[in-house]
Short mmCIF file of C-alpha atoms in Angstrom, two decimals:
data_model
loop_
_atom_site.label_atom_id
_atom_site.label_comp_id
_atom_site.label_asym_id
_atom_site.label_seq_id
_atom_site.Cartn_x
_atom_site.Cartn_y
_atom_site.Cartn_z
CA UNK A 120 -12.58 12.03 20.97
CA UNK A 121 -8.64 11.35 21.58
CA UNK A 122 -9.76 9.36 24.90
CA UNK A 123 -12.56 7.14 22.47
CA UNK A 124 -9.71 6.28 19.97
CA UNK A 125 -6.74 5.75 21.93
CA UNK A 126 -5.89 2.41 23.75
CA UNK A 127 -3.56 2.59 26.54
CA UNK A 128 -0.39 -0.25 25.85
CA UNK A 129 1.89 -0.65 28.36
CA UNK A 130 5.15 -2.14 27.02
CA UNK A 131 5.54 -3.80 23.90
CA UNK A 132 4.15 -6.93 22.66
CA UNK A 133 5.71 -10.27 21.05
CA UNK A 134 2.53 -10.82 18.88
CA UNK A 135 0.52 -7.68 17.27
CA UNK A 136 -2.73 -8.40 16.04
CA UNK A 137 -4.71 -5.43 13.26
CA UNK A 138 -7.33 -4.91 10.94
CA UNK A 139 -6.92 -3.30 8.27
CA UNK A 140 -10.01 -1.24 7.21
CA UNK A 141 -11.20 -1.16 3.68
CA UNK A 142 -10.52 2.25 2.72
CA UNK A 143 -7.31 4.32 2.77
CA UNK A 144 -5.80 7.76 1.52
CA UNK A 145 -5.68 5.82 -2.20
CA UNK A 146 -8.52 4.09 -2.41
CA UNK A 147 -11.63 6.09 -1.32
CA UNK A 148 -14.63 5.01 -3.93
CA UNK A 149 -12.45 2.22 -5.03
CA UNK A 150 -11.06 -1.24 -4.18
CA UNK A 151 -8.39 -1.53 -1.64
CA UNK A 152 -6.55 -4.04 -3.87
CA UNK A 153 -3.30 -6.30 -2.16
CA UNK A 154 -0.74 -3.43 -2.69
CA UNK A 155 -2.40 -1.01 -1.45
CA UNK A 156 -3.54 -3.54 1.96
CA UNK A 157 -0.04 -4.00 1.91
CA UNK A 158 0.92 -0.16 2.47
CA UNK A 159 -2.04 0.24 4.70
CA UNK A 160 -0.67 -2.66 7.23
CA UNK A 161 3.77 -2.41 6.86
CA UNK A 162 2.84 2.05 6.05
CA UNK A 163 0.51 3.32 8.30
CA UNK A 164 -1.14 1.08 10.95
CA UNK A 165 2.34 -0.59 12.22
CA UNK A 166 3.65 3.05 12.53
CA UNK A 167 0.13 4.44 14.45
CA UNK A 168 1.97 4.71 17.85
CA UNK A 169 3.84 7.06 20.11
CA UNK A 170 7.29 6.50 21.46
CA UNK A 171 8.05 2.79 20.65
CA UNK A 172 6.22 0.11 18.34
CA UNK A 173 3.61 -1.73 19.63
CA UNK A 174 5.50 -5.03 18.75
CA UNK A 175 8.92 -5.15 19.79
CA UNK A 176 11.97 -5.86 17.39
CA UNK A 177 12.08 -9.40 16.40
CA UNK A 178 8.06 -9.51 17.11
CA UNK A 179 5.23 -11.05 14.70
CA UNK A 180 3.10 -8.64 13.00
CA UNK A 181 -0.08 -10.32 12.06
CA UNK A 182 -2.42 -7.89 9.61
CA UNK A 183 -5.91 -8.98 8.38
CA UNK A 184 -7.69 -8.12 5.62
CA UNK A 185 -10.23 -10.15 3.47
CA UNK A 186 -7.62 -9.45 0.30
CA UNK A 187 -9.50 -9.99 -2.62
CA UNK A 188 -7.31 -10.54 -5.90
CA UNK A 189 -9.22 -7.42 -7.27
CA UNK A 190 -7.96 -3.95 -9.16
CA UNK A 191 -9.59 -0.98 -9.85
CA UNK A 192 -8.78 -1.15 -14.00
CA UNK A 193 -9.68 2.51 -14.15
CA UNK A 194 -7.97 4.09 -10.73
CA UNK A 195 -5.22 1.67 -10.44
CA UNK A 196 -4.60 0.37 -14.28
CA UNK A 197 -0.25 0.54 -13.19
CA UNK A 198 -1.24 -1.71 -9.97
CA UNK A 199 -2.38 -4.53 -12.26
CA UNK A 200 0.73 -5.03 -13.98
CA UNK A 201 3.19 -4.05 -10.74
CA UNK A 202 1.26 -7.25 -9.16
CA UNK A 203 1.62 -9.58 -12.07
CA UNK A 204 5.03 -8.56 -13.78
CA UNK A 205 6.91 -7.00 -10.91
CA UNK A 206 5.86 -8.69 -7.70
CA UNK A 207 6.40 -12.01 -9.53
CA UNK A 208 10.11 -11.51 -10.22
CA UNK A 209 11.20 -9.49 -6.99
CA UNK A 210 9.76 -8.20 -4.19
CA UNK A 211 13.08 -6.13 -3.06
CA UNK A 212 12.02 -2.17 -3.81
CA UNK A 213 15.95 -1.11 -4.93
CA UNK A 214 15.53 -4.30 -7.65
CA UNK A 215 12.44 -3.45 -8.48
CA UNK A 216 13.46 0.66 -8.79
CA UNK A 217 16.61 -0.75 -11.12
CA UNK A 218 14.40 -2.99 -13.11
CA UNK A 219 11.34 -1.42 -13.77
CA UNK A 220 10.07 1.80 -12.51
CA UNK A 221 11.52 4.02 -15.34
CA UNK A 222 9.25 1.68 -17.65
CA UNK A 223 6.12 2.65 -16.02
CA UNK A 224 6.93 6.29 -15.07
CA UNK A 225 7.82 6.65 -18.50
CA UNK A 226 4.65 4.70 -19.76
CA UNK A 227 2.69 6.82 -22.46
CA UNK A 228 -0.63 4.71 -21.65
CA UNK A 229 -0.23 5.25 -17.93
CA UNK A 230 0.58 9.00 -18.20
CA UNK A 231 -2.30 9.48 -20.08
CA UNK A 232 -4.62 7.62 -18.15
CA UNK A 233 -3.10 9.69 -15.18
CA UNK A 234 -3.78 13.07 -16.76
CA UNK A 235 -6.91 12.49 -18.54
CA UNK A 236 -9.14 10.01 -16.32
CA UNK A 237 -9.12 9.16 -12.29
CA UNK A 238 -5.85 7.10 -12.40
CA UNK A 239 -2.89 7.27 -10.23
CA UNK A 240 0.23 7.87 -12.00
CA UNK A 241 1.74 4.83 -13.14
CA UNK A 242 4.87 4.77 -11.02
CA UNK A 243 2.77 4.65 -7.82
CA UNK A 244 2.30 0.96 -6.66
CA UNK A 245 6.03 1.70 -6.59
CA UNK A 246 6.18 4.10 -4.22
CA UNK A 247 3.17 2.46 -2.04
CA UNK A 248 5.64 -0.40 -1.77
#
């Protein structure tokens, strides 16, 4: 199985090339929206490899994804607003931690949403970026 999923890289590469798949640890029988695409490609596939990157310092990353402009209202209800209201004024994580976050940690609609239905608390979009 290791031998089937592995590829051999020998050095490291100027240009790295990935698809990223349509389901992840946050999204299984829901969307993978553009936050969550995001953490899949920067999170976890850029960090799959052993010893060095596969793309060397200064290198292009290039990720792939069809990205459809689509949320999950009843999963991701936070997501929806982190795109439009947060990701619109900054996209710098300590600015956006200073500026925001307590607002929808603290949120009661989120929190309830959170402990009553399938959502994801609503400081998470926060933490996936």
């Amino acid at each position: 199985m290791h031998r089937q999923q592995v590829t051999q890289i020998n050095g490291q590469a100027d240009i790295g090339v990935l698809g990223v798949p349509y389901v992840g640890p946050y999204n299984v029988n829901s969307i993978m929206n553009p936050v969550l695409a995001m953490c899949m490609a920067l999170g976890y596939l850029f960090n799959f490899y052993l010893n060095k990157p596969i793309v060397r310092q200064g290198g292009v990353g290039i990720f792939y994804h069809p990205l459809p402009n689509a949320f999950h209202p009843v999963h991701h209800p936070s997501y929806i607003a982190f795109f439009e209201e947060v990701l619109s004024v900054t996209t710098d994580p300590a600015q956006m931690e200073a500026k925001f976050e307590a607002e929808f940690a603290h949120d009661p609609w989120y929190i309830h949403l959170y402990r009553t239905s399938h959502a994801f608390h609503g400081v998470h979009p926060f933490y996936m970026w």
